[in-house]
XYZ file of C-alpha atoms in Angstrom:
739
model
C 27.901 5.285 26.747
C 31.268 6.614 26.222
C 34.296 4.012 27.266
C 36.384 5.356 29.227
C 40.276 4.369 27.488
C 42.179 2.611 29.548
C 40.802 0.377 32.880
C 42.881 -1.142 35.709
C 43.565 -4.452 33.736
C 45.242 -3.219 30.313
C 49.018 -2.849 31.964
C 51.619 -3.850 34.309
C 52.855 -1.764 37.403
C 55.948 -0.939 34.995
C 53.281 0.114 32.572
C 53.420 -2.436 30.330
C 50.500 -3.295 28.572
C 50.457 -7.538 29.870
C 51.605 -10.295 27.190
C 47.219 -11.649 27.232
C 46.077 -9.128 25.471
C 49.481 -8.066 23.420
C 48.920 -11.835 21.973
C 45.625 -10.914 21.463
C 46.236 -7.898 19.830
C 49.316 -9.544 17.216
C 46.473 -12.643 16.679
C 43.159 -9.860 16.134
C 40.827 -11.051 18.411
C 41.601 -9.243 21.552
C 37.874 -7.860 21.989
C 38.092 -4.193 23.333
C 41.752 -2.796 21.619
C 40.245 0.738 23.167
C 41.900 -0.745 25.982
C 45.807 -1.775 25.140
C 46.765 0.539 22.242
C 46.114 4.000 21.734
C 47.330 6.344 25.153
C 47.194 5.085 28.846
C 47.287 7.130 31.802
C 50.119 5.146 34.450
C 50.841 6.389 37.180
C 51.477 9.604 36.928
C 53.030 9.155 33.360
C 51.563 8.762 29.539
C 52.098 5.793 27.720
C 52.141 4.866 23.509
C 50.920 1.558 22.556
C 50.538 0.213 19.025
C 50.109 -2.238 16.823
C 52.231 -1.559 12.456
C 52.911 -4.284 11.071
C 56.113 -4.938 9.293
C 57.361 -2.079 10.917
C 60.967 -2.069 12.769
C 61.696 0.899 14.959
C 57.990 3.362 15.983
C 58.715 6.702 17.011
C 55.602 8.407 18.567
C 55.080 11.965 17.913
C 51.948 14.902 18.542
C 49.971 15.981 15.936
C 51.933 19.356 16.005
C 55.359 17.294 15.344
C 56.760 17.729 18.789
C 58.755 14.096 19.555
C 56.824 12.175 22.514
C 59.174 9.168 23.040
C 60.884 5.937 21.153
C 58.757 3.472 21.208
C 59.640 0.905 22.051
C 58.778 -3.991 20.159
C 56.466 -5.506 21.530
C 56.107 -8.720 19.548
C 58.062 -8.881 16.495
C 54.728 -8.511 14.987
C 54.578 -5.351 14.744
C 53.309 -4.332 18.669
C 55.106 -1.428 19.635
C 54.850 0.908 23.292
C 56.929 2.724 25.628
C 56.449 5.793 27.671
C 55.945 9.241 26.808
C 57.606 12.230 28.118
C 54.101 13.996 26.707
C 52.068 15.059 30.363
C 48.890 16.366 28.433
C 47.271 12.941 26.705
C 46.869 14.276 23.797
C 46.259 12.170 20.124
C 49.731 10.863 17.662
C 51.131 10.181 15.447
C 53.650 7.150 14.746
C 57.379 7.866 12.262
C 57.658 3.607 11.802
C 61.145 2.553 9.993
C 62.215 -0.408 7.881
C 65.171 -1.898 6.043
C 62.670 -0.984 3.253
C 62.443 2.783 4.138
C 60.488 4.973 6.557
C 55.817 5.843 6.866
C 53.777 7.810 8.455
C 51.000 6.788 10.443
C 48.510 8.744 13.175
C 47.476 6.053 16.173
C 42.907 6.009 15.458
C 43.585 4.695 18.882
C 44.572 7.906 20.680
C 40.585 8.977 19.383
C 37.824 9.621 21.048
C 35.194 8.052 20.577
C 32.995 10.464 17.794
C 29.896 8.872 19.001
C 27.450 10.757 21.562
C 25.681 9.954 24.394
C 22.296 10.980 22.778
C 23.284 8.525 20.026
C 23.445 5.567 22.452
C 20.127 6.333 23.573
C 17.988 7.713 20.546
C 19.221 4.491 18.580
C 19.242 1.856 21.108
C 15.078 3.559 21.403
C 14.673 3.467 18.140
C 13.039 6.666 17.307
C 17.172 7.789 16.054
C 15.624 9.806 11.910
C 19.457 10.803 11.370
C 21.218 7.326 12.007
C 22.975 8.083 8.201
C 24.673 11.258 9.568
C 26.352 9.231 12.563
C 26.441 5.238 10.641
C 28.096 4.643 7.748
C 31.603 6.027 6.048
C 31.425 9.667 6.660
C 34.587 11.853 5.872
C 35.011 14.371 9.340
C 37.750 17.042 11.834
C 37.771 15.010 15.001
C 39.677 16.156 17.622
C 42.181 18.116 15.099
C 42.444 15.612 12.520
C 41.026 15.242 9.398
C 39.693 11.007 7.929
C 36.455 9.088 8.298
C 34.378 7.938 11.448
C 33.067 4.703 10.585
C 30.349 2.914 12.083
C 28.341 0.486 11.700
C 25.561 -1.673 13.550
C 26.514 -5.458 14.993
C 25.712 -6.405 18.262
C 26.519 -9.807 18.245
C 30.138 -10.335 16.465
C 33.286 -10.849 19.398
C 35.428 -8.253 17.110
C 34.218 -5.574 14.056
C 37.253 -3.915 12.203
C 37.279 -2.332 9.245
C 39.345 -3.271 6.217
C 41.191 -1.843 3.069
C 43.665 -0.897 0.562
C 43.968 1.311 3.549
C 45.674 -1.451 5.823
C 45.372 -4.138 3.397
C 42.998 -5.778 4.576
C 44.332 -6.448 8.049
C 41.709 -7.709 10.313
C 43.607 -6.621 12.814
C 44.557 -2.676 12.359
C 41.737 -1.357 13.250
C 39.381 -3.305 15.490
C 36.212 -0.709 16.426
C 35.519 0.255 19.695
C 31.949 -1.628 20.766
C 29.789 0.637 22.044
C 27.899 -2.232 23.805
C 24.073 -0.121 24.486
C 23.635 0.067 21.272
C 25.407 -2.195 19.617
C 27.702 -0.390 17.031
C 30.625 -0.500 16.553
C 33.402 3.182 15.872
C 36.276 3.388 15.050
C 37.501 6.605 13.671
C 41.116 6.192 10.682
C 43.131 9.276 10.424
C 44.592 10.219 7.289
C 42.771 8.426 4.745
C 39.727 10.142 2.238
C 36.780 9.656 -0.060
C 36.875 7.536 -2.495
C 39.113 4.750 -0.398
C 36.548 1.497 -0.933
C 36.365 -1.508 2.391
C 34.243 -3.870 4.432
C 33.566 -5.428 7.990
C 35.775 -7.972 8.574
C 33.437 -8.752 11.542
C 34.514 -12.235 14.213
C 31.055 -14.045 14.809
C 29.279 -14.852 18.143
C 31.001 -18.628 18.243
C 34.693 -17.012 17.333
C 34.357 -17.258 13.264
C 35.029 -14.474 10.696
C 32.743 -14.105 8.068
C 32.613 -13.959 4.341
C 34.193 -9.411 4.092
C 30.775 -7.480 4.799
C 29.534 -4.406 2.928
C 28.421 -1.771 4.779
C 24.453 -2.127 5.037
C 24.551 2.050 5.112
C 28.094 2.280 2.200
C 27.031 6.320 -0.268
C 28.686 4.419 -1.976
C 29.485 1.296 -3.527
C 32.495 -0.735 -6.010
C 30.143 -1.130 -9.755
C 29.872 -5.278 -10.023
C 31.444 -7.463 -10.117
C 33.664 -6.182 -6.810
C 31.007 -5.277 -4.231
C 33.359 -3.282 -1.383
C 32.496 -0.628 0.168
C 33.178 3.436 -1.309
C 34.299 6.497 0.898
C 32.042 8.902 -0.110
C 33.141 12.426 -1.230
C 30.711 15.094 0.820
C 27.850 15.626 -1.032
C 29.137 18.613 -2.829
C 25.557 19.323 -5.237
C 24.470 23.038 -5.626
C 20.867 22.115 -5.854
C 18.621 25.257 -7.263
C 15.127 23.277 -7.397
C 13.439 24.974 -4.478
C 10.857 26.552 -6.844
C 9.915 22.839 -7.398
C 10.096 21.692 -4.253
C 7.531 24.239 -2.929
C 5.631 23.725 -5.583
C 4.378 20.459 -4.695
C 5.049 20.593 -0.809
C 1.635 23.207 -1.119
C 0.157 20.564 -3.903
C -2.442 18.793 -3.150
C -1.802 14.908 -5.416
C -4.320 13.656 -5.799
C -5.424 16.358 -7.828
C -2.167 17.276 -9.588
C -2.401 15.938 -12.937
C 0.566 12.388 -12.497
C 1.971 10.810 -15.407
C 4.834 8.033 -15.207
C 7.609 6.943 -17.044
C 8.256 4.203 -15.281
C 12.671 3.489 -16.894
C 14.730 1.244 -15.774
C 17.835 3.932 -16.591
C 19.897 0.802 -17.599
C 18.737 -0.656 -20.591
C 16.061 2.555 -21.444
C 19.269 3.358 -23.928
C 22.496 2.308 -23.261
C 25.945 3.985 -25.326
C 27.246 2.207 -29.442
C 29.119 -0.518 -27.495
C 26.142 -2.397 -24.932
C 27.758 0.033 -21.969
C 25.421 2.342 -19.095
C 25.029 5.803 -20.236
C 26.141 7.733 -16.918
C 23.459 10.425 -15.265
C 24.783 12.865 -16.198
C 24.401 11.037 -20.448
C 20.745 10.069 -19.286
C 20.044 14.019 -17.655
C 21.249 14.820 -21.021
C 18.686 12.525 -23.336
C 15.606 11.134 -21.465
C 14.771 14.928 -19.491
C 14.235 16.175 -22.525
C 12.353 13.623 -24.460
C 10.497 13.331 -21.340
C 9.134 16.558 -20.931
C 8.387 16.268 -24.724
C 6.120 13.750 -24.366
C 4.879 15.336 -22.200
C 5.559 12.974 -18.601
C 4.987 14.631 -15.255
C 7.040 12.447 -13.686
C 9.808 9.437 -13.895
C 10.436 6.267 -11.884
C 13.387 4.561 -11.859
C 13.439 1.212 -10.818
C 15.806 -0.017 -8.644
C 18.534 1.861 -8.271
C 20.407 1.497 -5.503
C 22.847 -0.679 -5.828
C 22.662 -4.867 -6.526
C 24.913 -7.211 -7.396
C 22.141 -8.829 -10.365
C 21.551 -7.351 -13.109
C 18.852 -9.827 -13.897
C 17.774 -8.622 -10.340
C 16.346 -5.079 -12.190
C 17.924 -4.061 -8.576
C 14.572 -5.723 -6.876
C 17.839 -8.232 -4.722
C 18.934 -4.620 -3.618
C 22.942 -5.227 -0.798
C 23.340 -1.507 -1.042
C 20.049 0.984 0.010
C 22.032 4.153 0.865
C 24.512 4.314 -2.448
C 22.679 4.963 -6.065
C 24.670 2.143 -8.138
C 28.164 2.159 -9.639
C 26.015 1.806 -12.731
C 26.095 5.267 -14.302
C 28.607 6.462 -11.282
C 28.790 9.355 -8.662
C 27.075 9.129 -6.956
C 26.388 13.443 -7.475
C 25.496 12.341 -10.455
C 22.202 11.413 -9.636
C 21.549 14.047 -7.509
C 22.404 16.344 -10.446
C 19.293 14.194 -12.332
C 17.456 14.608 -10.336
C 17.719 18.481 -9.989
C 18.118 18.967 -13.650
C 14.924 17.032 -14.121
C 12.947 19.390 -11.209
C 14.559 22.776 -12.980
C 12.949 20.843 -16.533
C 9.724 20.627 -14.252
C 10.177 16.528 -13.876
C 9.259 14.918 -10.400
C 11.177 12.083 -9.965
C 10.092 8.581 -7.978
C 12.389 6.077 -7.206
C 11.212 1.978 -6.247
C 11.724 1.320 -3.149
C 12.105 -1.964 -1.033
C 12.240 -2.281 2.311
C 10.563 -5.713 1.486
C 13.699 -8.139 1.144
C 16.812 -9.276 0.725
C 19.259 -11.336 -1.170
C 22.458 -13.429 0.497
C 25.011 -12.776 -1.101
C 27.307 -13.830 0.999
C 28.630 -9.690 1.160
C 25.040 -8.034 2.119
C 23.146 -7.632 5.007
C 21.924 -11.995 5.235
C 23.849 -12.648 8.579
C 25.026 -9.426 9.061
C 27.524 -10.316 13.257
C 26.541 -14.155 12.306
C 23.099 -14.026 13.394
C 19.372 -13.402 12.021
C 19.683 -9.748 12.329
C 18.113 -7.377 9.342
C 16.273 -10.771 8.896
C 13.717 -12.857 11.054
C 15.785 -15.584 12.841
C 12.559 -18.221 11.790
C 12.717 -18.934 7.272
C 8.650 -18.473 8.347
C 9.400 -15.261 8.896
C 12.415 -15.103 7.347
C 12.710 -16.302 4.025
C 10.786 -15.168 0.965
C 10.037 -18.392 -1.204
C 9.184 -17.372 -4.491
C 12.912 -14.821 -4.434
C 14.702 -16.627 -2.730
C 15.506 -13.826 -0.394
C 15.515 -12.826 3.053
C 11.993 -10.967 4.834
C 13.153 -8.684 6.732
C 12.841 -8.451 10.889
C 9.880 -6.225 11.401
C 9.616 -6.636 14.477
C 12.460 -5.031 15.834
C 13.647 -1.100 15.936
C 17.271 -1.223 14.887
C 15.543 -2.597 11.541
C 12.344 0.042 11.041
C 14.878 2.782 11.911
C 17.534 1.793 9.196
C 14.338 1.066 6.695
C 12.476 4.162 7.713
C 15.898 5.676 8.039
C 17.013 5.463 4.995
C 13.214 6.572 3.448
C 14.203 9.719 5.082
C 16.923 9.631 3.078
C 16.471 9.786 -0.193
C 13.400 12.651 -0.003
C 16.298 14.051 1.841
C 19.783 14.440 -0.078
C 18.416 13.379 -2.725
C 15.288 15.199 -3.437
C 13.439 12.455 -4.596
C 10.240 13.457 -5.531
C 8.235 10.330 -3.713
C 9.264 6.746 -3.536
C 6.862 3.550 -4.584
C 7.458 0.743 -1.987
C 7.912 -2.568 -3.641
C 6.652 -5.429 -2.914
C 3.420 -4.475 0.231
C 1.515 -7.461 -0.288
C 4.711 -10.154 1.011
C 4.741 -7.491 3.442
C 1.235 -7.210 4.608
C 0.611 -11.062 4.348
C 3.143 -13.729 6.965
C 1.216 -16.733 4.669
C 1.375 -14.707 1.006
C 3.278 -17.767 -1.160
C 2.681 -20.153 1.803
C 1.260 -23.304 2.553
C -0.534 -24.331 5.574
C 2.132 -25.195 8.034
C 4.722 -22.538 6.657
C 4.022 -19.048 8.481
C 2.903 -18.686 11.639
C 0.268 -17.074 13.093
C 0.286 -13.614 13.981
C -0.155 -12.966 18.383
C -4.438 -12.570 17.604
C -4.453 -15.682 15.818
C -4.466 -14.226 12.718
C -2.354 -14.113 8.927
C -2.311 -10.334 8.933
C 0.805 -9.105 9.234
C 1.021 -6.663 12.246
C 4.693 -5.548 12.543
C 4.589 -4.517 8.734
C 1.641 -2.435 9.236
C 3.198 -1.109 11.661
C 6.560 -0.508 10.182
C 4.656 0.008 7.274
C 2.585 2.725 9.200
C 5.949 4.347 11.123
C 7.384 5.932 7.320
C 4.563 7.199 6.316
C 4.225 9.007 8.794
C 7.552 10.048 8.683
C 8.478 10.772 5.821
C 4.572 12.969 5.320
C 6.156 14.743 8.452
C 10.003 16.215 7.443
C 8.653 16.158 3.143
C 6.136 17.354 3.204
C 5.786 17.591 -1.214
C 7.080 13.888 -1.396
C 5.418 10.952 -1.297
C 4.730 7.276 -1.352
C 3.156 4.865 -3.184
C 1.742 0.983 -2.594
C 1.859 -1.252 -5.434
C 0.175 -3.374 -3.631
C -2.498 -6.254 -5.795
C -5.042 -7.036 -3.042
C -7.869 -6.032 -0.827
C -6.565 -4.973 2.411
C -8.829 -1.941 3.087
C -6.948 1.789 3.705
C -3.817 1.632 1.723
C -4.374 4.742 0.897
C -5.978 6.289 3.866
C -4.526 7.913 6.992
C -2.979 6.562 9.621
C -4.781 8.643 11.866
C -8.117 7.337 10.390
C -6.383 3.279 10.762
C -4.940 3.836 7.211
C -1.695 2.536 5.974
C -0.722 6.162 5.510
C 0.130 5.728 2.099
C -0.532 8.205 -0.926
C -0.849 6.289 -3.607
C -2.100 2.029 -4.551
C -1.440 0.723 -7.481
C -4.215 0.043 -9.177
C -3.240 -3.979 -10.045
C -7.317 -4.494 -10.861
C -7.502 -1.852 -13.611
C -4.471 -3.143 -14.991
C -5.350 -6.752 -14.998
C -9.186 -6.206 -16.050
C -8.370 -3.853 -19.429
C -5.638 -5.659 -20.367
C -7.731 -9.215 -20.814
C -10.787 -7.559 -22.673
C -8.292 -6.139 -24.887
C -6.798 -9.622 -25.178
C -10.464 -10.467 -26.875
C -11.678 -10.068 -30.253
C -13.986 -7.260 -30.218
C -17.032 -9.958 -31.860
C -16.084 -11.808 -27.933
C -16.509 -7.842 -26.102
C -20.140 -7.594 -26.053
C -19.249 -10.991 -23.247
C -16.951 -8.741 -21.654
C -18.150 -5.516 -21.226
C -18.380 -5.530 -17.671
C -14.062 -5.817 -17.488
C -13.785 -2.430 -18.038
C -17.234 -1.186 -15.954
C -16.497 -3.065 -12.689
C -13.521 -0.976 -12.026
C -15.769 1.452 -11.264
C -17.353 -0.028 -8.293
C -14.114 0.699 -6.729
C -12.172 3.245 -8.284
C -12.740 6.373 -5.382
C -11.580 3.499 -2.282
C -8.396 3.817 -3.132
C -6.125 7.608 -4.422
C -5.312 5.027 -7.979
C -2.832 4.806 -10.113
C -3.061 3.158 -12.856
C -0.264 1.024 -14.171
C 0.759 -0.241 -16.863
C 4.520 -1.259 -16.417
C 7.111 -3.104 -16.678
C 5.838 -6.480 -15.091
C 3.231 -6.138 -17.943
C 6.407 -6.898 -20.719
C 8.448 -9.599 -18.955
C 9.467 -13.033 -19.123
C 6.845 -13.643 -22.145
C 4.702 -12.044 -21.459
C 5.325 -10.043 -24.547
C 4.061 -6.219 -24.957
C 1.521 -4.076 -25.085
C 1.020 -3.421 -28.915
C 1.084 -8.001 -28.267
C -1.676 -8.215 -26.235
C -3.811 -6.116 -28.282
C -6.488 -8.288 -30.515
C -6.579 -8.254 -34.523
C -3.978 -7.925 -37.439
C -1.018 -5.315 -36.755
C -3.536 -2.301 -37.907
C -6.515 -3.213 -35.326
C -2.504 -3.307 -32.784
C -2.068 -0.044 -33.015
C -5.295 0.796 -33.667
C -6.659 -0.972 -30.321
C -3.385 0.595 -28.529
C -3.916 4.649 -28.855
C -8.166 4.131 -27.810
C -7.182 2.328 -24.597
C -4.027 5.199 -24.551
C -7.374 7.596 -24.482
C -9.644 5.292 -22.793
C -6.905 5.232 -19.194
C -6.355 9.264 -20.248
C -10.204 9.434 -19.589
C -10.227 7.763 -16.802
C -9.835 8.325 -13.701
C -6.226 7.691 -11.631
C -2.519 8.908 -11.708
C -1.392 7.162 -14.604
C 1.973 5.255 -15.257
C 3.513 3.861 -18.358
C 6.577 1.710 -18.921
C 9.489 2.877 -21.023
C 8.973 1.755 -24.951
C 5.717 0.663 -24.694
C 4.006 4.839 -25.700
C 5.639 3.901 -29.360
C 4.129 0.387 -29.070
C 7.443 -1.177 -28.875
C 7.071 -4.987 -30.423
C 10.354 -6.696 -28.543
C 9.582 -7.234 -24.734
C 11.494 -5.775 -22.281
C 15.462 -7.147 -21.586
C 17.554 -5.581 -18.970
C 20.902 -6.295 -20.980
C 19.335 -4.827 -24.217
C 17.941 -0.291 -25.265
C 14.925 0.116 -27.028
C 13.837 -0.246 -30.094
C 14.489 4.119 -30.426
C 14.551 3.101 -34.704
C 10.460 2.425 -34.374
C 10.087 5.840 -34.171
C 10.495 6.636 -37.755
C 7.951 4.205 -38.662
C 5.129 5.711 -38.275
C 2.352 3.874 -37.098
C 5.017 3.484 -34.240
C 5.583 7.128 -34.048
C 2.149 7.642 -34.500
C 1.119 5.959 -30.651
C 3.977 8.216 -29.395
C 1.905 11.137 -30.405
C -1.413 10.231 -29.343
C 0.111 9.271 -25.867
C 2.392 13.109 -26.224
C -1.410 14.949 -26.710
C -2.996 13.046 -24.356
C -0.340 14.093 -21.334
C -0.947 16.935 -22.843
C -4.889 17.157 -22.921
C -4.024 15.561 -18.952
C -2.316 18.207 -17.935
C -4.272 21.399 -18.871
C -7.519 19.938 -18.404
C -8.625 20.275 -14.471
C -11.287 17.829 -16.025
C -8.660 15.596 -16.175
C -6.712 15.567 -12.833
C -8.380 17.910 -10.590
C -10.687 14.758 -8.893
C -8.669 12.220 -10.258
C -9.040 10.365 -6.486
C -12.999 11.672 -5.905
C -16.009 10.203 -7.431
C -17.730 13.597 -7.383
C -15.491 13.492 -10.924
C -16.602 11.700 -12.198
C -20.140 9.760 -14.319
C -20.596 7.412 -16.613
C -22.419 8.692 -20.213
C -22.718 5.115 -21.774
C -22.061 2.374 -19.557
C -25.041 -0.327 -20.982
C -24.062 -0.402 -24.365
C -22.177 -3.939 -24.718
C -23.758 -4.715 -28.691
C -21.695 -1.780 -29.385
C -18.313 -2.653 -27.058
C -19.285 1.012 -26.303
C -18.621 3.229 -23.681
C -18.767 6.359 -22.651
C -18.442 8.851 -18.839
C -18.063 13.093 -18.150
C -15.271 13.744 -15.972
C -15.399 16.991 -14.210
C -13.055 18.417 -11.457
C -13.321 23.385 -10.700
C -11.148 25.645 -12.542
C -11.466 23.585 -16.081
C -15.285 22.677 -19.060
C -16.584 19.241 -18.378
C -14.883 16.737 -20.431
C -17.065 13.592 -22.172
C -14.761 10.292 -23.313
C -16.752 8.022 -25.457
C -14.995 4.408 -26.167
C -15.295 2.736 -28.515
C -13.272 -0.355 -28.998
C -14.798 -3.038 -32.129
C -13.792 -2.186 -35.533
C -16.935 -0.743 -37.468
C -17.701 3.347 -37.423
C -20.812 3.818 -35.227
C -23.158 6.802 -37.555
C -25.653 9.264 -36.238
C -24.276 8.134 -32.720
C -26.078 9.429 -29.938
C -24.169 9.659 -26.769
C -26.016 11.662 -24.081
C -24.643 14.954 -22.302
C -24.855 16.640 -19.648
C -24.931 20.233 -21.599
C -26.389 21.611 -24.517
C -23.360 23.522 -27.121
C -21.223 23.171 -29.277
C -18.257 20.830 -27.902
C -14.778 20.430 -28.951
C -13.488 17.402 -30.247
C -9.886 17.380 -28.098
C -8.837 14.108 -29.349
C -9.504 10.633 -30.870
C -7.704 8.138 -30.824
C -8.318 7.434 -35.187
C -7.027 10.428 -36.318
C -4.870 9.693 -39.364
C -0.974 11.618 -37.806
C -1.570 9.277 -35.555
C -1.770 6.317 -36.722
C -5.438 5.961 -37.945
C -8.408 6.031 -40.687
C -9.078 9.967 -40.030
C -13.091 9.477 -39.357
C -14.504 12.228 -36.827
C -16.604 14.619 -36.606
C -14.578 17.407 -38.003
C -13.289 18.804 -34.554
C -16.313 19.602 -33.601
C -20.273 17.526 -32.582
C -23.176 20.173 -31.381
C -25.095 18.745 -28.476
C -28.601 19.574 -28.310
C -31.939 19.050 -25.765
C -35.086 16.710 -26.493
C -36.662 18.013 -23.607
C -35.305 17.319 -20.715
C -32.970 15.331 -22.382
C -29.663 16.386 -24.025
C -27.677 14.576 -26.963
C -25.600 14.631 -29.150
C -25.571 12.210 -32.628
C -21.928 11.490 -33.346
C -19.618 9.840 -35.374
C -17.497 7.046 -33.328
C -14.408 6.111 -34.840
C -13.570 2.642 -35.397
C -11.770 1.291 -31.984
C -10.784 4.611 -31.025
C -11.597 7.035 -27.855
C -12.672 10.666 -28.485
C -12.505 13.286 -25.842
C -14.998 15.907 -26.118
C -15.015 19.603 -24.209
C -17.757 22.326 -23.773
C -16.429 25.322 -25.890
C -20.314 27.758 -25.884
C -23.522 25.940 -23.798
C -26.521 26.973 -25.350
C -27.955 29.733 -24.108
């Protein structure tokens, strides 16, 4: 509800503020300065009161320049008050003087609230879906003045103030209005604009002043190691991506080609002096590279503000602010728009599972466990030393749901890949017996987190058709990518961690031993269509001593390159969307580090260039052949041709989809060429070899079938006899069906 500007207790019969109020304002301990400062009716007249440190005299004026009266100094610290000559209550400007000069300031306490009763209602209900338009710092025009409206949730605080360079970081000068029904504090500060750093000074419920806090809804932040929030310029980018967005609004992403290039923005490329590229520089380099390499989407590891580079962004303190490492927020908008105009989608890694405990962040934000669960058995993550969001608190759920909607609306992102979903779903995740609290039914499932994820997915898909959500979920939790109304979590896709684990385990074996591990590659098809899967070869596999994908392949250098190319062919022919971490498309040799750029010079060497060309051509085939993507998530699009030839480590299957010719995928994972090898095929006729990862142009041996194989009918069976090159994957497409 809107608060009154004056109460009976704020004025004596002479119109002067009680001495106790004056002392509390000067000391910065008054919990409701709007009841003391500003313009107040006393009897039939108006009084003004202000706190202007360093001033010796203060004269009040209306915003139109009419003098309203000189104020008397009640306290040498800068408390002034006096009767006004105007009859209508209105915002005031003050002309202050001291021996050093004079200055003007507009009184924030002479303005009414910005938030209204409907905001209070929806915020309290937890149903407000435009919190990012109400909370945080917004440059607005209010009651005839231009300034910044600040609003922050801190329900247990005794006092909250905005501090910044505009008030000498003095928490006494811009204490905020407490909207007690919601726990929101707000103040409109006139005469300041975008670009000003600020934080919140909060006095906790025990009267202790907390470390200065960054704004949870900050839309811009200072560059680390500085940690202040920054008043952002209102978004000014003019978007030109409507064609891209319309396409995806009307598409079923399960039946589209989705090939994702996973990128760490801080280390894909760097300047020669080791500094970061700006978003505009990244747009000039990364977008053309992705287009040339054939990926459909870029997925950025978290780009929201975070204090510690080695966290890779997964420990964020500013969920609403694109990191200052890469320039202004508008630069990120320009990047997304440029990618869309080039036909490339942008997916963000999003971290609603936990947050770091840095003093300026969300931890104990108002002196209590506010965003995190108070009980460390639910509120502290033992693996990452982070705090876990309290998913049972509607305000926290609103904060996170609004953030998902914010990135979709304000920055037009095409998807959110939600990090660490498994840690959210299970109360006993990484905990021993006695270290976790069962749910109300006695189980280990975090029912509150489940409810949050379902709500987030419903709101994202309901408000932003065309935006996809992807779960990084490593367990057998059912229906992760099923709709909420069917009992699912509501994600569009789920990472297939089993595919990544099993295939990498298989290819780490020497070829002679692979026949004993044949099941590592066939087992995945028993569950391949239980979810809408993305096949990830992610950053997690190329850090912390795990080496690189090239290094994981068994054999000598030639075999490593050949196996990696064959592996990519296998993966691009396998049902499921694709994801590849940066550098692995050209067989990076050094393990990835966030502190250095990729080794781009490797592209000058034929084996590495050959891997890149393989990935480029696979992406082209995947996008251009409906059979390879149109039924990625449906069993009708897949059928085995050869599943049990473990002795020769050969695998073959068909991919089918409406609108295109069928494609056969055949892999030989030994260094032995298989001549006169018989492969059953569904139709007699000529089948064109549309890729052969052993081709000489890729750095292979150049063995093959001259580009064509012919399938013949022998009784009821149809098959083709062909050469399977060593350590290779080939794909065949029906081009001429036999009469």
